[in-house]
Short mmCIF file of C-alpha atoms and ligand atoms in Angstrom, two decimals:
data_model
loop_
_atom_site.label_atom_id
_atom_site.label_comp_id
_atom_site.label_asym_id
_atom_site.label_seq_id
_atom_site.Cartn_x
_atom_site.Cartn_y
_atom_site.Cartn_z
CA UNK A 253 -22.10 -22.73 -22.17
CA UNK A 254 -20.16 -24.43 -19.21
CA UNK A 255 -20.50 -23.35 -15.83
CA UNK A 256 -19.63 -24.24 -11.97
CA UNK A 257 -22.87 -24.99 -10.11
CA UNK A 258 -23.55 -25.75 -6.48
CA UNK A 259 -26.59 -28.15 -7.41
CA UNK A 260 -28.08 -29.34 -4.02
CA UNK A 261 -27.54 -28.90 -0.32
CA UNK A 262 -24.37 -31.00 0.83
CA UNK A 263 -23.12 -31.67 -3.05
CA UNK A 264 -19.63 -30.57 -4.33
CA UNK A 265 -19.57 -28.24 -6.70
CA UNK A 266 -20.14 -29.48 -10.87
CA UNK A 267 -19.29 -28.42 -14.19
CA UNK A 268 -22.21 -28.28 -16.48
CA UNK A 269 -23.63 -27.83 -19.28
CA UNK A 270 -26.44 -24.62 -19.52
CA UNK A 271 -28.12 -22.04 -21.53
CA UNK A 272 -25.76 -19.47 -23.08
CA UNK A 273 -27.38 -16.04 -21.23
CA UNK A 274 -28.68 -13.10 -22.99
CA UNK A 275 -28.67 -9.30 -21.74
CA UNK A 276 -32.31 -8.04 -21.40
CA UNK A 277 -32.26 -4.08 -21.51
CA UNK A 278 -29.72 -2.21 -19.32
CA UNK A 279 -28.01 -5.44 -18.85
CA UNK A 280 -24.30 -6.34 -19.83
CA UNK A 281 -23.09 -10.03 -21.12
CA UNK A 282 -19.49 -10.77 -20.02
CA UNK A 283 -17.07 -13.30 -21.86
CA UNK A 284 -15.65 -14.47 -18.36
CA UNK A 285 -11.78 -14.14 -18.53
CA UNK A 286 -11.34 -14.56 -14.86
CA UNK A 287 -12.94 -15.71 -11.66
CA UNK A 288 -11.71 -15.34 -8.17
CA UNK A 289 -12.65 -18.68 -5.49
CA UNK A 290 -13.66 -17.30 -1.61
CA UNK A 291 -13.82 -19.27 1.15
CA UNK A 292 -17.07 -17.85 1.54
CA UNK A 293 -18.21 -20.06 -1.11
CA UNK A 294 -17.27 -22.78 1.14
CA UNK A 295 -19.20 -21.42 4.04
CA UNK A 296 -22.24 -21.30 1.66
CA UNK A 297 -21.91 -25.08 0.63
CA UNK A 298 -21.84 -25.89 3.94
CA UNK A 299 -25.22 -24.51 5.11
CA UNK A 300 -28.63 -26.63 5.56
CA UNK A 301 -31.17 -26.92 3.53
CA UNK A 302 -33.52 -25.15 6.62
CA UNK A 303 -31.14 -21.81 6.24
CA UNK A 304 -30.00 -21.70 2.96
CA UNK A 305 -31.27 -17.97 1.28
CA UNK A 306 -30.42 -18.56 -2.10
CA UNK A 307 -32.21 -20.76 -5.18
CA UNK A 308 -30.65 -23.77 -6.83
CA UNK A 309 -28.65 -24.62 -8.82
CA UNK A 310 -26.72 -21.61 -8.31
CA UNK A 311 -23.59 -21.56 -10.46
CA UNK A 312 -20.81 -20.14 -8.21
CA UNK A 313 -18.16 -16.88 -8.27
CA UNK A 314 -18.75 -13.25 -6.89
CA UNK A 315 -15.09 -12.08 -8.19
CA UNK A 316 -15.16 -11.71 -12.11
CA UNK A 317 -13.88 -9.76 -14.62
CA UNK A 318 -13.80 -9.85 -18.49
CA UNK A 319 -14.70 -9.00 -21.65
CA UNK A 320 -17.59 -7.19 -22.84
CA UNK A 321 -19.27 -9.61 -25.21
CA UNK A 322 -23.05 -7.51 -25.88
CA UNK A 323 -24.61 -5.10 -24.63
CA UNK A 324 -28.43 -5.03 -23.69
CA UNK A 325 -30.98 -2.52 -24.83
CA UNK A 326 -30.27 1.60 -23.49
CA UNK A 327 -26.81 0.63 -22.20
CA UNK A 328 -24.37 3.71 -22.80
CA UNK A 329 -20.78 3.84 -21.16
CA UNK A 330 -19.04 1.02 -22.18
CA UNK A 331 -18.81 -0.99 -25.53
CA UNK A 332 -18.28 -4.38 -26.94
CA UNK A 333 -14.70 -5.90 -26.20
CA UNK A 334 -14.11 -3.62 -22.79
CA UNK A 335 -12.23 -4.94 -20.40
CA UNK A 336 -13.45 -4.76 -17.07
CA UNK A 337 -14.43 -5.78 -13.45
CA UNK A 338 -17.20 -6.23 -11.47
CA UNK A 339 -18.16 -4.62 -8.37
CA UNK A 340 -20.54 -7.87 -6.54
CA UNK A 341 -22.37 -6.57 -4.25
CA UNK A 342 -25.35 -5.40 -5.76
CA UNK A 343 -28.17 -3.14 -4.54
CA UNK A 344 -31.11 -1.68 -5.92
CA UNK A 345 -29.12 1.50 -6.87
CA UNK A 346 -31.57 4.27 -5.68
CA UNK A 347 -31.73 4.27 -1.41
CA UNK A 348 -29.69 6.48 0.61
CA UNK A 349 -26.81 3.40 0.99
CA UNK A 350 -26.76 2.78 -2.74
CA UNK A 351 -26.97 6.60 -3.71
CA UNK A 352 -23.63 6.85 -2.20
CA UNK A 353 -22.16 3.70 -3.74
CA UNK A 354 -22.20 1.73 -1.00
CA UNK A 355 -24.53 -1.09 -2.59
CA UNK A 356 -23.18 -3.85 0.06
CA UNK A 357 -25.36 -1.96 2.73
CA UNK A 358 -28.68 -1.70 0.59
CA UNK A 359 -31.39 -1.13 2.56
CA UNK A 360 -33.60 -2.62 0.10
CA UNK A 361 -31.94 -5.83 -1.80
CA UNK A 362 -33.65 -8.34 0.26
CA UNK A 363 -37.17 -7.05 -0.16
CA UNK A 364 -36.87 -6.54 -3.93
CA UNK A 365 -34.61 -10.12 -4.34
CA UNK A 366 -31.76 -8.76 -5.44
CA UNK A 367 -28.67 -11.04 -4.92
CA UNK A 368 -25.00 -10.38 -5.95
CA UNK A 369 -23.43 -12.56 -8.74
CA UNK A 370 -22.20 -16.20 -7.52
CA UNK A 371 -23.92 -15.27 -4.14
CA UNK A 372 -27.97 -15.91 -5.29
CA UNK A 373 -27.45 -14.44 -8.64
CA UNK A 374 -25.84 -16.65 -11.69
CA UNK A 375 -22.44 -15.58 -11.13
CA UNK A 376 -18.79 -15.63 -12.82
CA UNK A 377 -17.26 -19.28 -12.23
CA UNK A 378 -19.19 -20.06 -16.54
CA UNK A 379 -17.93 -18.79 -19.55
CA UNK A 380 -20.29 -16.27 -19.59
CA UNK A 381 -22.04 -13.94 -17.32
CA UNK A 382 -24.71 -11.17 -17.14
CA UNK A 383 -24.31 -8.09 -15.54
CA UNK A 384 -27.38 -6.23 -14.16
CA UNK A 385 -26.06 -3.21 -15.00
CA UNK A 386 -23.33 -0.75 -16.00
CA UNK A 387 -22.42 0.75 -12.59
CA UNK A 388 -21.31 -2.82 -11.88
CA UNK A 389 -18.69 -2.09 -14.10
CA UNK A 390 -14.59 -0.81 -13.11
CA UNK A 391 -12.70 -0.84 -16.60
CA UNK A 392 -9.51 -2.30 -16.37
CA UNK A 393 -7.66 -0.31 -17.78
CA UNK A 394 -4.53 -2.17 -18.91
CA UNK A 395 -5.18 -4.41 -15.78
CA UNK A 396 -4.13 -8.33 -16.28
CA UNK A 397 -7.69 -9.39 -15.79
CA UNK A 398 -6.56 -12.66 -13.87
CA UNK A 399 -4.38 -11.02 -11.40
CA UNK A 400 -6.73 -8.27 -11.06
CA UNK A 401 -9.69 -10.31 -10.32
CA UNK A 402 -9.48 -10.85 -6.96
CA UNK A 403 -9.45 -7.51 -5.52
CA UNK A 404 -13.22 -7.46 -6.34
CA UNK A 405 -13.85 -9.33 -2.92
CA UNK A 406 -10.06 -9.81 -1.34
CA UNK A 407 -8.71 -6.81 -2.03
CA UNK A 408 -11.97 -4.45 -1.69
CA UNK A 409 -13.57 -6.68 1.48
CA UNK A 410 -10.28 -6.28 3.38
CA UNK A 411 -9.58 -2.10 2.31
CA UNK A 412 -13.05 -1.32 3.15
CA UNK A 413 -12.15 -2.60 6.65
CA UNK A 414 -8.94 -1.30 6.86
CA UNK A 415 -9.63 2.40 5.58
CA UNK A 416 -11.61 2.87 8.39
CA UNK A 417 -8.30 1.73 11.09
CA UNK A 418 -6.18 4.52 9.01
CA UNK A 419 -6.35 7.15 11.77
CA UNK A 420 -5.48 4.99 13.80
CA UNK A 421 -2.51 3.29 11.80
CA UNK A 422 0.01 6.20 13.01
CA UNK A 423 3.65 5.76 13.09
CA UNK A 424 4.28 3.60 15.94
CA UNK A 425 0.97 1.60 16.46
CA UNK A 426 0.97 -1.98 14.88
CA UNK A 427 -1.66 -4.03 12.96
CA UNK A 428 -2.41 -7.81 13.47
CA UNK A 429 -4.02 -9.73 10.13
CA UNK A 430 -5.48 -13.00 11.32
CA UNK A 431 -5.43 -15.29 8.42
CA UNK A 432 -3.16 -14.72 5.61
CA UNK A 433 -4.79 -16.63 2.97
CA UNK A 434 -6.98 -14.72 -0.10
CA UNK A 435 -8.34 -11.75 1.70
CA UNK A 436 -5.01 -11.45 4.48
CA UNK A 437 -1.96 -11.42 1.65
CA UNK A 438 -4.05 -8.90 0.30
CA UNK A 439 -4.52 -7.08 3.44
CA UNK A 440 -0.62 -6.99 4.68
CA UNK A 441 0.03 -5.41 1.61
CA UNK A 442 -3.00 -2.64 1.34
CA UNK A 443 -1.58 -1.87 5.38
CA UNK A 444 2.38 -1.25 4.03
CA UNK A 445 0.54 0.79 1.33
CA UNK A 446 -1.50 2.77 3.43
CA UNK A 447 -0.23 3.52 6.71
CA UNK A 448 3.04 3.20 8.62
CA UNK A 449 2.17 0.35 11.39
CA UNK A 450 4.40 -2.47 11.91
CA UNK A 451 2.36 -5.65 10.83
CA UNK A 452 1.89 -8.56 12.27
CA UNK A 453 0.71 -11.66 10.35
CA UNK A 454 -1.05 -14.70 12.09
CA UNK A 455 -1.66 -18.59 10.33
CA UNK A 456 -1.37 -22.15 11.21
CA UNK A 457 0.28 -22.47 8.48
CA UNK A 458 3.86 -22.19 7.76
CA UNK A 459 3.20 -21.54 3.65
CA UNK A 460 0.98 -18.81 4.76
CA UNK A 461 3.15 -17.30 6.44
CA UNK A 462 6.11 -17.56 4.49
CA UNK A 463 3.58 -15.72 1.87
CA UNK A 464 3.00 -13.17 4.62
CA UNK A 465 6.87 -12.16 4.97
CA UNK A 466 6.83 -12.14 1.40
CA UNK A 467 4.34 -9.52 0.50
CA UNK A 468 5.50 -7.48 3.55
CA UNK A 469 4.57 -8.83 6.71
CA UNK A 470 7.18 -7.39 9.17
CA UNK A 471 6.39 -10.32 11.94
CA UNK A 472 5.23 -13.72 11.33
CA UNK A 473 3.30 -15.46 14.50
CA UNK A 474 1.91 -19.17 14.59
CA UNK A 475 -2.06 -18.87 15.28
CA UNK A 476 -2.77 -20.47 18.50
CA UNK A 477 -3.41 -20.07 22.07
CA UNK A 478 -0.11 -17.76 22.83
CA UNK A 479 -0.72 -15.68 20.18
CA UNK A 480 -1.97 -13.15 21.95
CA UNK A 481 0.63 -13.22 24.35
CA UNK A 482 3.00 -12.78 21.54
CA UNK A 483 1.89 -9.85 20.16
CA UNK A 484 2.16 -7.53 23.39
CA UNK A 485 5.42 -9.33 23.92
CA UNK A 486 6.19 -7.88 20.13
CA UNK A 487 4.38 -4.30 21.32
CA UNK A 488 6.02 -3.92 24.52
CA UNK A 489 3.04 -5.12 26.60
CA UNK A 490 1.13 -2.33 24.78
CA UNK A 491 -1.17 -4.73 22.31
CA UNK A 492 -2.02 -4.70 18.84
CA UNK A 493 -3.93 -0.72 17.45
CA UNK A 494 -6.26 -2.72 15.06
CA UNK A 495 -6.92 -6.32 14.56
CA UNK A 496 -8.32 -7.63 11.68
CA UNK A 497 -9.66 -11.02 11.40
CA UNK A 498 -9.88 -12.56 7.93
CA UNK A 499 -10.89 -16.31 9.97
CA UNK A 500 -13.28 -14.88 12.47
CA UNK A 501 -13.63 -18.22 14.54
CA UNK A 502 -13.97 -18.77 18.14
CA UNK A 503 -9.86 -19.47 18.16
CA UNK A 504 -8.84 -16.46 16.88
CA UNK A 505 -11.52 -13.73 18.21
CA UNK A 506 -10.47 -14.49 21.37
CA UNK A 507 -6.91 -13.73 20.06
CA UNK A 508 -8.23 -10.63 18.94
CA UNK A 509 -9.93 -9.98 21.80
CA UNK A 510 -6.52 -10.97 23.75
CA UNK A 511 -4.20 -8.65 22.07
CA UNK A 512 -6.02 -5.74 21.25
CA UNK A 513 -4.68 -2.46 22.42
CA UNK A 514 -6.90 0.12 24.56
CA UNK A 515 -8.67 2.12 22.03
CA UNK A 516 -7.78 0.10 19.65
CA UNK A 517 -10.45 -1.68 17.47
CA UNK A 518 -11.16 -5.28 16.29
CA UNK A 519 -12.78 -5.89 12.41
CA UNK A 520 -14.37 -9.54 12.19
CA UNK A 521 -14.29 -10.67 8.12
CA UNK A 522 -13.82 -13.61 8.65
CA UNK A 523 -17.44 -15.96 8.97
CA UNK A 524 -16.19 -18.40 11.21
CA UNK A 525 -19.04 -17.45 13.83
CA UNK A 526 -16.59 -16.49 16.71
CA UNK A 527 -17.68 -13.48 18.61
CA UNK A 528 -16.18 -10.68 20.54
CA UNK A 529 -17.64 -9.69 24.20
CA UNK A 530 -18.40 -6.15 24.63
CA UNK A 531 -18.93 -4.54 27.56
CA UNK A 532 -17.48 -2.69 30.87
CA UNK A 533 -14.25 -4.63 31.85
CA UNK A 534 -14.44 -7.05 29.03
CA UNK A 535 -12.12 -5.65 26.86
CA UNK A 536 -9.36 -3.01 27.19
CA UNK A 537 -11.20 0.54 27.43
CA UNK A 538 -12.64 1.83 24.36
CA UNK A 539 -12.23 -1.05 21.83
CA UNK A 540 -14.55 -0.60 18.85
CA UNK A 541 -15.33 -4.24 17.47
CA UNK A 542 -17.13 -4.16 14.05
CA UNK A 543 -18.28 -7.01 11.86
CA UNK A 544 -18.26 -5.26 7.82
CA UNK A 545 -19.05 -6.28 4.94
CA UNK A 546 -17.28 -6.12 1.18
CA UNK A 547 -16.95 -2.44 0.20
CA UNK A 548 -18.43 0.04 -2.06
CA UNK A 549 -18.30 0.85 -5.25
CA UNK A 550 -15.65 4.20 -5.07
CA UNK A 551 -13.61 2.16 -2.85
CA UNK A 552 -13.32 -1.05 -5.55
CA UNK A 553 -12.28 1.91 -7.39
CA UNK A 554 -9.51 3.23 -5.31
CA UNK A 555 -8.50 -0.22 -4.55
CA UNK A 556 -7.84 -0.67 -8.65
CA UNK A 557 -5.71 2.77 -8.90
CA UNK A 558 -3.76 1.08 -6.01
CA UNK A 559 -3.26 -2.04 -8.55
CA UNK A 560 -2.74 0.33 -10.88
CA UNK A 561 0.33 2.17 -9.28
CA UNK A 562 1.97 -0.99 -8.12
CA UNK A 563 1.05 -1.80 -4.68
CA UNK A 564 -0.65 -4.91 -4.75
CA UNK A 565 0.76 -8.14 -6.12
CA UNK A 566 -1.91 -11.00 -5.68
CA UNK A 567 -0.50 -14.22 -5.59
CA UNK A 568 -2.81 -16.66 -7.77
CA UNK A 569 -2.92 -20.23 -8.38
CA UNK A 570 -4.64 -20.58 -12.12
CA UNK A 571 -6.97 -23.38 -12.91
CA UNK A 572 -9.31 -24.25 -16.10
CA UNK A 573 -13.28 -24.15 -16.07
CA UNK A 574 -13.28 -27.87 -15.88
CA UNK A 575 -10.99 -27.83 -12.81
CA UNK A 576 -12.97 -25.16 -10.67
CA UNK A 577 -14.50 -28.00 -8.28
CA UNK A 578 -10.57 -29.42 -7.43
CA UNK A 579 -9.73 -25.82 -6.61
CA UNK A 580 -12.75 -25.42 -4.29
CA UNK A 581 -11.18 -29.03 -2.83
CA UNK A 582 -7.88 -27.38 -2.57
CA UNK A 583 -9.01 -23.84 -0.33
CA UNK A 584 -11.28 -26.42 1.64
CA UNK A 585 -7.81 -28.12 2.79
CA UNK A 586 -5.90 -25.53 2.78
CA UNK A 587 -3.71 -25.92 -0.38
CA UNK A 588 -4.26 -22.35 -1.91
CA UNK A 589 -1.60 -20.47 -1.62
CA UNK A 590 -3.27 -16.73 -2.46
CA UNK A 591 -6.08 -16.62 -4.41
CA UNK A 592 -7.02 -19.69 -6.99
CA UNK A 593 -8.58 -17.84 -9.86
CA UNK A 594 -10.60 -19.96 -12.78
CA UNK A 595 -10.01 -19.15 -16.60
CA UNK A 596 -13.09 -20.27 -18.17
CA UNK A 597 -12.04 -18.83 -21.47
CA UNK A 598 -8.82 -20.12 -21.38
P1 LIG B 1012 -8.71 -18.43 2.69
O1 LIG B 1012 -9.06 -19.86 2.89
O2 LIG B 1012 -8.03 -18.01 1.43
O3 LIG B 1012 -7.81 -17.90 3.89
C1 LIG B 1012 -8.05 -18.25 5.22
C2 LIG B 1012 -6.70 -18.29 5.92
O4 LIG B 1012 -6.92 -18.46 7.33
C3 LIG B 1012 -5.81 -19.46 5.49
O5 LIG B 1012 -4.51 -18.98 5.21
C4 LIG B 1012 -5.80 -20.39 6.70
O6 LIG B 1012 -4.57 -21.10 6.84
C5 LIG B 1012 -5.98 -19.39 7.81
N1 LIG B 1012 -6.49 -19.95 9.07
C6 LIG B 1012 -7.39 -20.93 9.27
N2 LIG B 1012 -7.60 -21.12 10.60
C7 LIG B 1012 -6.81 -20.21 11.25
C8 LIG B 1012 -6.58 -19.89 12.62
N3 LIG B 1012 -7.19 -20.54 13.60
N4 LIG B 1012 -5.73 -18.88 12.88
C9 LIG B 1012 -5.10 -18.19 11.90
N5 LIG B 1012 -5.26 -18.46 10.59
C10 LIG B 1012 -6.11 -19.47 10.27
O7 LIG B 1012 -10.08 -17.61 2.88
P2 LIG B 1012 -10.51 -16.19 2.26
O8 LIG B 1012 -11.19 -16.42 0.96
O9 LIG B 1012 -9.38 -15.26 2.38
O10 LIG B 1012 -11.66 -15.75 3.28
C11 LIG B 1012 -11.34 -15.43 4.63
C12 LIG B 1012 -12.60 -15.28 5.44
O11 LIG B 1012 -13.24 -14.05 5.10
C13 LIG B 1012 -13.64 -16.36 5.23
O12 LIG B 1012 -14.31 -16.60 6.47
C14 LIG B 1012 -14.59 -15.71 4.25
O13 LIG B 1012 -15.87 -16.31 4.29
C15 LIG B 1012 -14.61 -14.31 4.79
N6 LIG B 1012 -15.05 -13.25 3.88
C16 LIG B 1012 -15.79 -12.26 4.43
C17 LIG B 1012 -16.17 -11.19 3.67
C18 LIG B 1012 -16.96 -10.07 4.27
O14 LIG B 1012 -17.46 -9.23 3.53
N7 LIG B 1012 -17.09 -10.00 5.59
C19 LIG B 1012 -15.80 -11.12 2.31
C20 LIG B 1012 -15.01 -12.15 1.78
C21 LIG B 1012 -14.63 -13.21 2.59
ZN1 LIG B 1013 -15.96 -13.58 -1.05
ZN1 LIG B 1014 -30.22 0.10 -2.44
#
């Protein structure tokens, strides 16, 4: 079969050619109809050799969904020619994190070597992929599997992080998204779903934040040094309640930092490396600053009912198997508009 591979340290991403996969028992083989690109996947490509966790070649994609094609030995639940999604961050399934579906905090991954797809695992950007197992699964339901696709990282990553702002999201506070690329259009419109804070949307870039107004941004604000200064201009001098950084460089924590609200509290998604002081004096009083990451299982769930009763639109830019590396060029430079999603199947 064909599939995207990261090959060596410093290469661009290639199509090629590699064994078709086979489900040992418990496992799941997925036709691939649809695979989600993160800019993580840049941050990965861009690591040296010295820190790099994961074996290669490693072919690419930790958002998939598709079509159940076999099913290995003892699997029960689902059957051949489901449609369904993947939950990515995998655990071992049995510790105290995992018990509760909340596999992206395993206490015990790293010590047994157990990677999530497209992230140390083979994962989706091929026509075909294996599952580890059925509690990876989310059936779609009636879901368009292309559209759908990305709220296995952008939509769960950035509700995770969000659901735990809500009591703070009361009428009258406001929300800042910094970054309104994949994970932020997805974010402006999980915060008009959930809660009723105005929302302000930060880029550099005017598409992005034409996108932003579009799926529901109430206020628009170019991403640089008076940013901050912008945003308690737009709250009254009173700052932002949450901030939530889908870029999570130097730049923009400090704009988080900046226009945070007193008790309000600061989520770094974004990998940029940019930090947030903490400490007596350094920020207003009682900011919580928290650094998550992805989401668990129940929540990819509720995430997918949300899909399911209309309140998430994901703007996605298609592309074929072969032309997954020129969409990897594309988010590098800033040309996605959404989320670029490969069709390996067609
Ligand atoms: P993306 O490229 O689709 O979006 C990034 C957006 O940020 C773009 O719209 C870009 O114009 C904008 N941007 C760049 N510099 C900016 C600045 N200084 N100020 C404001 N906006 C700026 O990326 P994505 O796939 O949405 O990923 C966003 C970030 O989240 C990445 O760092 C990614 O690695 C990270 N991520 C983290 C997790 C997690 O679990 N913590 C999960 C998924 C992705
Ligand atoms: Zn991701
Ligand atoms: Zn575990």
């Amino acid at each position: 079969m064909k599939a995207v591979q990261y090959r060596s340290i410093g290469a661009a991403p290639e199509v090629v050619s590699v064994a078709d996969p086979e489900p040992g028992p418990g496992q799941v083989l997925l036709e691939v109809s649809a695979a989600g690109v993160c800019h993580s996947d840049i941050a990965v490509m861009s690591w040296p050799a010295e820190q790099f966790p994961y074996r290669l070649p490693l072919t690419l994609g930790h958002e998939g969904a598709g079509t159940i094609a076999a099913l290995g030995d003892g699997v029960a639940g689902f059957e051949v020619g489901d449609s369904v999604a993947v939950y990515g961050p995998w655990g071992c399934g049995t510790c105290w994190p995992c018990e509760g579906g909340r596999e992206n905090y395993c206490v015990r991954a790293g010590e047994l070597g157990i990677f999530p797809p497209g992230l140390g695992a083979p994962g989706a950007i091929a026509e075909y992929m294996i599952v580890d197992d059925v509690r990876h699964l989310e059936s779609l339901d009636g879901l368009d599997p292309v559209r759908t696709v990305p709220l296995t990282d952008a939509g769960l990553t950035p509700y995770h992080a969000i659901k735990k702002s809500l009591p703070k999201l009361v009428p009258g506070s406001t929300a800042v998204v910094i970054g309104t690329g994949g994970l932020g259009h997805v974010a402006i419109q999980l915060l008009r779903a959930l809660c009723p804070a105005r929302v302000i949307a930060l880029d550099v870039s005017e598409d992005k934040l034409e996108l932003a107004r579009t799926v529901g941004a109430h206020e628009t604000v170019r991403s640089d040094d008076k940013a901050a200064g912008r945003v308690k201009e737009l709250t009254e001098g009173r700052g932002a309640t949450a901030v939530f950084d889908f870029v999570g460089a130097a730049p923009t924590t400090a704009t988080a930092a900046g226009c945070v609200a007193m008790e309000g509290d600061i989520t770094i998604v974004g990998i940029g490396g940019g930090t947030v002081p903490v400490g007596f004096g350094a920020l207003p009083f009682e900011v919580n600053v928290t650094a998550p990451y992805w989401g668990s299982r129940g929540e990819l769930r509720e995430v997918l009912d949300l899909a399911r009763a209309g309140a998430i639109d994901v703007h996605v830019e298609t592309f074929a198997l072969d032309d997954a590396p020129h969409a990897y060029e594309l988010l590098h430079s800033g040309k996605i508009n959404g989320r670029a999603v490969i069709r390996p199947n067609g």
